[in-house]
PDB file of C-alpha atoms in Angstrom:
ATOM      1  CA  ASP A 297      -9.930  77.989  -2.551  1.00 63.00           C
ATOM      2  CA  ALA A 298      -8.188  78.721   0.756  1.00 75.00           C
ATOM      3  CA  GLY A 299      -5.068  76.757   1.461  1.00 93.00           C
ATOM      4  CA  VAL A 300      -3.753  75.707   4.868  1.00 97.00           C
ATOM      5  CA  THR A 301      -3.687  78.657   7.254  1.00 97.00           C
ATOM      6  CA  GLN A 302      -1.738  78.877  10.498  1.00 98.00           C
ATOM      7  CA  SER A 303      -1.727  81.383  13.332  1.00 97.00           C
ATOM      8  CA  PRO A 304       0.097  83.171  14.725  1.00 97.00           C
ATOM      9  CA  THR A 305       2.932  83.779  12.256  1.00 97.00           C
ATOM     10  CA  HIS A 306       5.516  84.468  14.936  1.00 97.00           C
ATOM     11  CA  LEU A 307       5.593  83.917  18.682  1.00 96.00           C
ATOM     12  CA  ILE A 308       8.126  84.647  21.403  1.00 97.00           C
ATOM     13  CA  LYS A 309       7.918  82.811  24.725  1.00 97.00           C
ATOM     14  CA  THR A 310      10.168  82.169  27.701  1.00 97.00           C
ATOM     15  CA  ARG A 311      11.276  78.841  29.151  1.00 97.00           C
ATOM     16  CA  GLY A 312       8.616  77.056  31.180  1.00 97.00           C
ATOM     17  CA  GLN A 313       5.682  78.778  29.505  1.00 98.00           C
ATOM     18  CA  GLN A 314       2.965  77.074  27.470  1.00 98.00           C
ATOM     19  CA  VAL A 315       1.961  77.809  23.871  1.00 98.00           C
ATOM     20  CA  THR A 316      -0.959  77.005  21.555  1.00 98.00           C
ATOM     21  CA  LEU A 317      -0.644  77.068  17.774  1.00 98.00           C
ATOM     22  CA  ARG A 318      -3.614  76.891  15.413  1.00 98.00           C
ATOM     23  CA  CYS A 319      -4.245  75.442  11.983  1.00 98.00           C
ATOM     24  CA  SER A 320      -7.136  75.460   9.509  1.00 98.00           C
ATOM     25  CA  PRO A 321      -6.864  72.772   6.821  1.00 97.00           C
ATOM     26  CA  LYS A 322      -7.267  73.240   3.097  1.00 95.00           C
ATOM     27  CA  SER A 323     -10.910  73.196   2.034  1.00 93.00           C
ATOM     28  CA  GLY A 324     -12.176  69.614   1.762  1.00 90.00           C
ATOM     29  CA  HIS A 325      -9.314  68.061   3.748  1.00 93.00           C
ATOM     30  CA  ASP A 326     -10.107  66.123   6.920  1.00 94.00           C
ATOM     31  CA  THR A 327      -6.661  65.120   8.210  1.00 95.00           C
ATOM     32  CA  VAL A 328      -4.154  67.407   9.907  1.00 96.00           C
ATOM     33  CA  SER A 329      -0.492  66.646  10.616  1.00 96.00           C
ATOM     34  CA  TRP A 330       1.992  68.730  12.587  1.00 98.00           C
ATOM     35  CA  TYR A 331       5.726  68.955  11.941  1.00 98.00           C
ATOM     36  CA  GLN A 332       8.642  70.699  13.658  1.00 98.00           C
ATOM     37  CA  GLN A 333      11.414  72.106  11.480  1.00 96.00           C
ATOM     38  CA  ALA A 334      14.674  73.099  13.151  1.00 94.00           C
ATOM     39  CA  LEU A 335      17.149  75.326  11.328  1.00 90.00           C
ATOM     40  CA  GLY A 336      18.945  73.490   8.524  1.00 89.00           C
ATOM     41  CA  GLN A 337      16.856  70.329   8.934  1.00 92.00           C
ATOM     42  CA  GLY A 338      13.889  68.761   7.227  1.00 95.00           C
ATOM     43  CA  PRO A 339      10.494  68.807   8.965  1.00 96.00           C
ATOM     44  CA  GLN A 340      10.074  66.186  11.731  1.00 97.00           C
ATOM     45  CA  PHE A 341       6.664  64.561  12.241  1.00 97.00           C
ATOM     46  CA  ILE A 342       4.972  65.323  15.581  1.00 98.00           C
ATOM     47  CA  PHE A 343       1.491  63.762  15.219  1.00 97.00           C
ATOM     48  CA  GLN A 344      -1.509  63.378  12.941  1.00 95.00           C
ATOM     49  CA  TYR A 345      -5.212  63.873  13.646  1.00 96.00           C
ATOM     50  CA  TYR A 346      -8.122  62.287  11.812  1.00 93.00           C
ATOM     51  CA  GLU A 347     -11.771  62.213  12.944  1.00 91.00           C
ATOM     52  CA  GLU A 348     -10.769  64.177  16.054  1.00 94.00           C
ATOM     53  CA  GLU A 349      -8.409  61.439  17.219  1.00 94.00           C
ATOM     54  CA  GLU A 350      -4.619  61.199  17.267  1.00 94.00           C
ATOM     55  CA  ARG A 351      -3.940  58.604  14.581  1.00 92.00           C
ATOM     56  CA  GLN A 352      -0.162  58.531  14.582  1.00 92.00           C
ATOM     57  CA  ARG A 353       2.578  60.049  16.738  1.00 96.00           C
ATOM     58  CA  GLY A 354       6.258  60.743  16.154  1.00 95.00           C
ATOM     59  CA  ASN A 355       9.104  60.689  18.649  1.00 95.00           C
ATOM     60  CA  PHE A 356       8.086  63.735  20.686  1.00 97.00           C
ATOM     61  CA  PRO A 357       7.519  63.930  24.467  1.00 97.00           C
ATOM     62  CA  ASP A 358       4.107  64.215  26.108  1.00 96.00           C
ATOM     63  CA  ARG A 359       4.682  67.964  26.504  1.00 98.00           C
ATOM     64  CA  PHE A 360       3.463  68.097  22.913  1.00 98.00           C
ATOM     65  CA  SER A 361      -0.276  67.534  22.639  1.00 97.00           C
ATOM     66  CA  GLY A 362      -2.961  68.349  20.138  1.00 97.00           C
ATOM     67  CA  HIS A 363      -6.588  68.485  19.332  1.00 97.00           C
ATOM     68  CA  GLN A 364      -8.805  68.369  16.279  1.00 97.00           C
ATOM     69  CA  PHE A 365     -12.203  70.029  16.199  1.00 97.00           C
ATOM     70  CA  PRO A 366     -15.373  68.924  14.368  1.00 96.00           C
ATOM     71  CA  ASN A 367     -14.645  71.455  11.579  1.00 95.00           C
ATOM     72  CA  TYR A 368     -11.252  69.673  11.065  1.00 96.00           C
ATOM     73  CA  SER A 369      -9.187  72.596  12.371  1.00 97.00           C
ATOM     74  CA  SER A 370      -6.471  71.697  14.850  1.00 98.00           C
ATOM     75  CA  GLU A 371      -4.360  73.005  17.712  1.00 98.00           C
ATOM     76  CA  LEU A 372      -0.861  72.099  18.821  1.00 98.00           C
ATOM     77  CA  ASN A 373      -0.058  72.688  22.490  1.00 98.00           C
ATOM     78  CA  VAL A 374       3.415  72.631  23.984  1.00 98.00           C
ATOM     79  CA  ASN A 375       3.884  72.778  27.781  1.00 97.00           C
ATOM     80  CA  ALA A 376       6.969  73.581  29.849  1.00 97.00           C
ATOM     81  CA  LEU A 377       8.774  75.139  26.909  1.00 98.00           C
ATOM     82  CA  LEU A 378      12.494  74.474  26.501  1.00 97.00           C
ATOM     83  CA  LEU A 379      15.067  76.429  24.525  1.00 97.00           C
ATOM     84  CA  GLY A 380      15.258  73.467  22.124  1.00 96.00           C
ATOM     85  CA  ASP A 381      11.597  73.933  21.195  1.00 97.00           C
ATOM     86  CA  SER A 382      12.570  76.992  19.157  1.00 97.00           C
ATOM     87  CA  ALA A 383      11.666  76.034  15.596  1.00 97.00           C
ATOM     88  CA  LEU A 384       9.260  76.503  12.716  1.00 97.00           C
ATOM     89  CA  TYR A 385       6.049  74.561  13.354  1.00 98.00           C
ATOM     90  CA  LEU A 386       4.282  73.437  10.207  1.00 98.00           C
ATOM     91  CA  CYS A 387       0.760  72.181   9.776  1.00 98.00           C
ATOM     92  CA  ALA A 388      -0.201  70.013   6.800  1.00 97.00           C
ATOM     93  CA  SER A 389      -3.591  68.776   5.660  1.00 96.00           C
ATOM     94  CA  SER A 390      -4.726  65.948   3.415  1.00 93.00           C
ATOM     95  CA  PHE A 391      -7.599  63.581   2.584  1.00 89.00           C
ATOM     96  CA  GLY A 392      -7.619  60.879   5.239  1.00 79.00           C
ATOM     97  CA  GLN A 393      -8.925  57.929   3.274  1.00 76.00           C
ATOM     98  CA  ARG A 394      -7.543  58.405  -0.200  1.00 78.00           C
ATOM     99  CA  LEU A 395      -4.331  56.865  -1.490  1.00 81.00           C
ATOM    100  CA  ASN A 396      -1.442  58.713  -3.102  1.00 82.00           C
ATOM    101  CA  GLN A 397      -2.637  62.131  -2.025  1.00 86.00           C
ATOM    102  CA  PRO A 398      -0.011  64.716  -1.027  1.00 91.00           C
ATOM    103  CA  GLN A 399      -0.040  66.666   2.199  1.00 94.00           C
ATOM    104  CA  HIS A 400      -0.324  70.427   1.709  1.00 95.00           C
ATOM    105  CA  PHE A 401       1.491  72.742   4.105  1.00 97.00           C
ATOM    106  CA  GLY A 402       0.799  76.105   5.659  1.00 97.00           C
ATOM    107  CA  ASP A 403       3.468  78.782   6.025  1.00 97.00           C
ATOM    108  CA  GLY A 404       4.168  77.808   9.616  1.00 97.00           C
ATOM    109  CA  THR A 405       4.497  79.473  13.013  1.00 98.00           C
ATOM    110  CA  ARG A 406       7.984  80.606  13.972  1.00 97.00           C
ATOM    111  CA  LEU A 407       8.363  79.943  17.728  1.00 97.00           C
ATOM    112  CA  SER A 408      11.273  81.501  19.587  1.00 97.00           C
ATOM    113  CA  ILE A 409      12.046  80.562  23.200  1.00 97.00           C
ATOM    114  CA  LEU A 410      14.102  83.016  25.272  1.00 94.00           C
TER     115      LEU A 410
ATOM    116  CA  ASP B  18      18.719  56.983  11.906  1.00 74.00           C
ATOM    117  CA  GLN B  19      18.143  59.099   8.806  1.00 86.00           C
ATOM    118  CA  GLN B  20      15.716  57.066   6.660  1.00 95.00           C
ATOM    119  CA  VAL B  21      15.642  59.639   3.847  1.00 97.00           C
ATOM    120  CA  LYS B  22      18.912  61.199   2.748  1.00 97.00           C
ATOM    121  CA  GLN B  23      19.752  64.074   0.473  1.00 97.00           C
ATOM    122  CA  ASN B  24      23.518  64.004   0.283  1.00 93.00           C
ATOM    123  CA  SER B  25      23.989  67.241  -1.641  1.00 96.00           C
ATOM    124  CA  PRO B  26      23.314  70.278   0.577  1.00 96.00           C
ATOM    125  CA  SER B  27      23.572  72.607  -2.421  1.00 97.00           C
ATOM    126  CA  LEU B  28      23.554  72.625  -6.205  1.00 98.00           C
ATOM    127  CA  SER B  29      24.157  75.408  -8.751  1.00 98.00           C
ATOM    128  CA  VAL B  30      22.875  75.122 -12.323  1.00 98.00           C
ATOM    129  CA  GLN B  31      22.956  77.467 -15.299  1.00 98.00           C
ATOM    130  CA  GLU B  32      19.597  78.822 -16.439  1.00 98.00           C
ATOM    131  CA  GLY B  33      18.154  76.696 -19.242  1.00 98.00           C
ATOM    132  CA  ARG B  34      20.106  73.580 -18.264  1.00 98.00           C
ATOM    133  CA  ILE B  35      18.811  70.490 -16.478  1.00 98.00           C
ATOM    134  CA  SER B  36      18.776  70.359 -12.669  1.00 98.00           C
ATOM    135  CA  ILE B  37      19.001  66.896 -11.108  1.00 98.00           C
ATOM    136  CA  LEU B  38      18.311  66.491  -7.397  1.00 98.00           C
ATOM    137  CA  ASN B  39      18.903  63.131  -5.737  1.00 98.00           C
ATOM    138  CA  CYS B  40      17.445  61.319  -2.761  1.00 98.00           C
ATOM    139  CA  ASP B  41      18.154  57.930  -1.155  1.00 98.00           C
ATOM    140  CA  TYR B  42      16.048  56.017   1.355  1.00 98.00           C
ATOM    141  CA  THR B  43      16.585  53.004   3.571  1.00 97.00           C
ATOM    142  CA  ASN B  44      13.071  51.957   4.626  1.00 96.00           C
ATOM    143  CA  SER B  45      11.722  49.361   2.192  1.00 95.00           C
ATOM    144  CA  MET B  46       8.183  49.957   3.520  1.00 94.00           C
ATOM    145  CA  PHE B  47       8.044  53.407   1.877  1.00 95.00           C
ATOM    146  CA  ASP B  48       5.642  53.289  -1.076  1.00 93.00           C
ATOM    147  CA  TYR B  49       4.855  56.925  -1.818  1.00 94.00           C
ATOM    148  CA  PHE B  50       7.452  59.601  -2.507  1.00 96.00           C
ATOM    149  CA  LEU B  51       7.129  63.356  -2.852  1.00 96.00           C
ATOM    150  CA  TRP B  52       9.179  66.419  -3.672  1.00 98.00           C
ATOM    151  CA  TYR B  53       8.508  69.756  -2.018  1.00 98.00           C
ATOM    152  CA  LYS B  54       9.982  73.160  -2.768  1.00 97.00           C
ATOM    153  CA  LYS B  55      10.498  75.744  -0.044  1.00 96.00           C
ATOM    154  CA  TYR B  56      11.130  79.467  -0.278  1.00 94.00           C
ATOM    155  CA  PRO B  57      12.279  81.427   2.805  1.00 90.00           C
ATOM    156  CA  ALA B  58       9.447  82.420   5.153  1.00 85.00           C
ATOM    157  CA  GLU B  59       6.988  80.102   3.370  1.00 91.00           C
ATOM    158  CA  GLY B  60       5.828  76.554   3.982  1.00 94.00           C
ATOM    159  CA  PRO B  61       6.861  73.667   1.714  1.00 96.00           C
ATOM    160  CA  THR B  62       4.969  73.641  -1.590  1.00 96.00           C
ATOM    161  CA  PHE B  63       4.089  70.278  -3.114  1.00 96.00           C
ATOM    162  CA  LEU B  64       5.750  69.753  -6.512  1.00 97.00           C
ATOM    163  CA  ILE B  65       5.334  66.185  -7.685  1.00 97.00           C
ATOM    164  CA  SER B  66       4.916  62.682  -6.299  1.00 96.00           C
ATOM    165  CA  ILE B  67       5.305  59.076  -7.355  1.00 96.00           C
ATOM    166  CA  SER B  68       3.831  55.812  -6.142  1.00 94.00           C
ATOM    167  CA  SER B  69       6.030  52.736  -5.803  1.00 94.00           C
ATOM    168  CA  ILE B  70       4.043  51.012  -8.562  1.00 94.00           C
ATOM    169  CA  LYS B  71       5.566  53.439 -11.079  1.00 95.00           C
ATOM    170  CA  ASP B  72       9.133  54.315 -12.009  1.00 96.00           C
ATOM    171  CA  LYS B  73       8.515  57.696 -13.606  1.00 98.00           C
ATOM    172  CA  ASN B  74       6.068  60.560 -13.232  1.00 97.00           C
ATOM    173  CA  GLU B  75       6.099  63.758 -15.260  1.00 98.00           C
ATOM    174  CA  ASP B  76       4.424  67.132 -14.747  1.00 97.00           C
ATOM    175  CA  GLY B  77       5.498  69.899 -17.091  1.00 97.00           C
ATOM    176  CA  ARG B  78       9.154  70.736 -16.493  1.00 98.00           C
ATOM    177  CA  PHE B  79       9.360  68.345 -13.528  1.00 98.00           C
ATOM    178  CA  THR B  80      10.004  64.599 -13.746  1.00 98.00           C
ATOM    179  CA  VAL B  81      10.557  62.232 -10.844  1.00 98.00           C
ATOM    180  CA  PHE B  82      12.296  58.881 -11.335  1.00 98.00           C
ATOM    181  CA  LEU B  83      12.112  56.024  -8.838  1.00 98.00           C
ATOM    182  CA  ASN B  84      14.582  53.125  -8.709  1.00 97.00           C
ATOM    183  CA  LYS B  85      13.187  50.761  -6.081  1.00 96.00           C
ATOM    184  CA  SER B  86      16.009  48.236  -6.241  1.00 96.00           C
ATOM    185  CA  ALA B  87      18.545  50.986  -5.500  1.00 97.00           C
ATOM    186  CA  LYS B  88      16.183  52.789  -3.096  1.00 97.00           C
ATOM    187  CA  HIS B  89      16.877  55.985  -4.992  1.00 98.00           C
ATOM    188  CA  LEU B  90      14.777  58.729  -6.501  1.00 97.00           C
ATOM    189  CA  SER B  91      15.638  61.832  -8.434  1.00 98.00           C
ATOM    190  CA  LEU B  92      13.920  65.025  -9.533  1.00 98.00           C
ATOM    191  CA  HIS B  93      14.736  66.446 -12.942  1.00 98.00           C
ATOM    192  CA  ILE B  94      13.879  70.050 -13.789  1.00 98.00           C
ATOM    193  CA  VAL B  95      14.259  71.042 -17.413  1.00 98.00           C
ATOM    194  CA  PRO B  96      14.765  73.729 -18.454  1.00 98.00           C
ATOM    195  CA  SER B  97      15.827  75.328 -15.155  1.00 98.00           C
ATOM    196  CA  GLN B  98      14.523  78.836 -14.512  1.00 97.00           C
ATOM    197  CA  PRO B  99      15.590  81.519 -11.976  1.00 96.00           C
ATOM    198  CA  GLY B 100      12.314  81.044 -10.078  1.00 95.00           C
ATOM    199  CA  ASP B 101      13.351  77.454  -9.382  1.00 97.00           C
ATOM    200  CA  SER B 102      15.965  78.695  -6.904  1.00 97.00           C
ATOM    201  CA  ALA B 103      14.774  77.314  -3.557  1.00 97.00           C
ATOM    202  CA  VAL B 104      15.370  74.484  -1.077  1.00 97.00           C
ATOM    203  CA  TYR B 105      14.025  71.133  -2.312  1.00 98.00           C
ATOM    204  CA  PHE B 106      12.950  68.431   0.122  1.00 98.00           C
ATOM    205  CA  CYS B 107      12.452  64.786  -0.684  1.00 98.00           C
ATOM    206  CA  ALA B 108       9.844  63.017   1.482  1.00 97.00           C
ATOM    207  CA  ALA B 109       8.529  59.464   1.786  1.00 96.00           C
ATOM    208  CA  SER B 110       5.524  57.759   3.335  1.00 93.00           C
ATOM    209  CA  GLU B 111       4.128  54.287   4.011  1.00 90.00           C
ATOM    210  CA  ASP B 112       0.579  53.140   3.258  1.00 81.00           C
ATOM    211  CA  PHE B 113       0.506  55.117  -0.011  1.00 77.00           C
ATOM    212  CA  GLY B 114       0.540  58.486   1.704  1.00 75.00           C
ATOM    213  CA  ASN B 115      -1.752  57.814   4.657  1.00 77.00           C
ATOM    214  CA  GLU B 116       1.145  57.636   7.086  1.00 82.00           C
ATOM    215  CA  LYS B 117       3.487  60.371   8.297  1.00 92.00           C
ATOM    216  CA  LEU B 118       5.972  61.990   5.933  1.00 95.00           C
ATOM    217  CA  THR B 119       9.683  61.390   6.567  1.00 97.00           C
ATOM    218  CA  PHE B 120      11.820  64.163   5.088  1.00 97.00           C
ATOM    219  CA  GLY B 121      15.390  64.506   3.922  1.00 97.00           C
ATOM    220  CA  THR B 122      17.489  67.479   5.005  1.00 96.00           C
ATOM    221  CA  GLY B 123      17.018  69.358   1.746  1.00 97.00           C
ATOM    222  CA  THR B 124      19.091  70.565  -1.200  1.00 98.00           C
ATOM    223  CA  ARG B 125      19.476  74.276  -1.905  1.00 98.00           C
ATOM    224  CA  LEU B 126      19.202  74.803  -5.672  1.00 98.00           C
ATOM    225  CA  THR B 127      20.563  78.016  -7.158  1.00 98.00           C
ATOM    226  CA  ILE B 128      19.852  78.820 -10.805  1.00 98.00           C
ATOM    227  CA  ILE B 129      22.487  81.082 -12.300  1.00 97.00           C
ATOM    228  CA  PRO B 130      21.119  83.518 -14.921  1.00 93.00           C
TER     229      PRO B 130
END
């Protein structure tokens, strides 16, 4: 039973560039959430996708956008990269319509902005 | 505004003893609480959760206690083992888990052999 998988593992970009991160949810899950984890902090919620629509959004600028595909996989896009976007980006999946179900996380993509 | 707080950045416990990790929250709308464990270079791993309709949930060596009136939860690990050394995050959600997770800043637990 495959868990949540993310790609790539590491990425180095320069300021002003654009990046796309990818996530495949755990088998059977239909909801994908994205989080940003800065060094020494807990993960911060970016947004959540269910049925290919953005269901909930955290306090992140419009430079952060996403997409969910019919097979439930998801992409996170960040435009006009800033130095402050350097962080670990985590994807989590869950069952969208069931109560008291935990989100399961992938190992993340480490994004470094030079 | 930090809605979920873990006030102890680190904790050291002797192997075989009990580890107690604490978490406080301010949002009274939270109704589902989780603990995650994180090793370096890995994503958070789900450990145990509790719904607001309960005050205790147990799974093997791990027990979570919820005190709604104090807006406080704790994770007990007994007995502590060297493999338990990791960063532990407390998280909370509204709508019984269907909403976003709000995390604390984590507690680094070190088990001393």
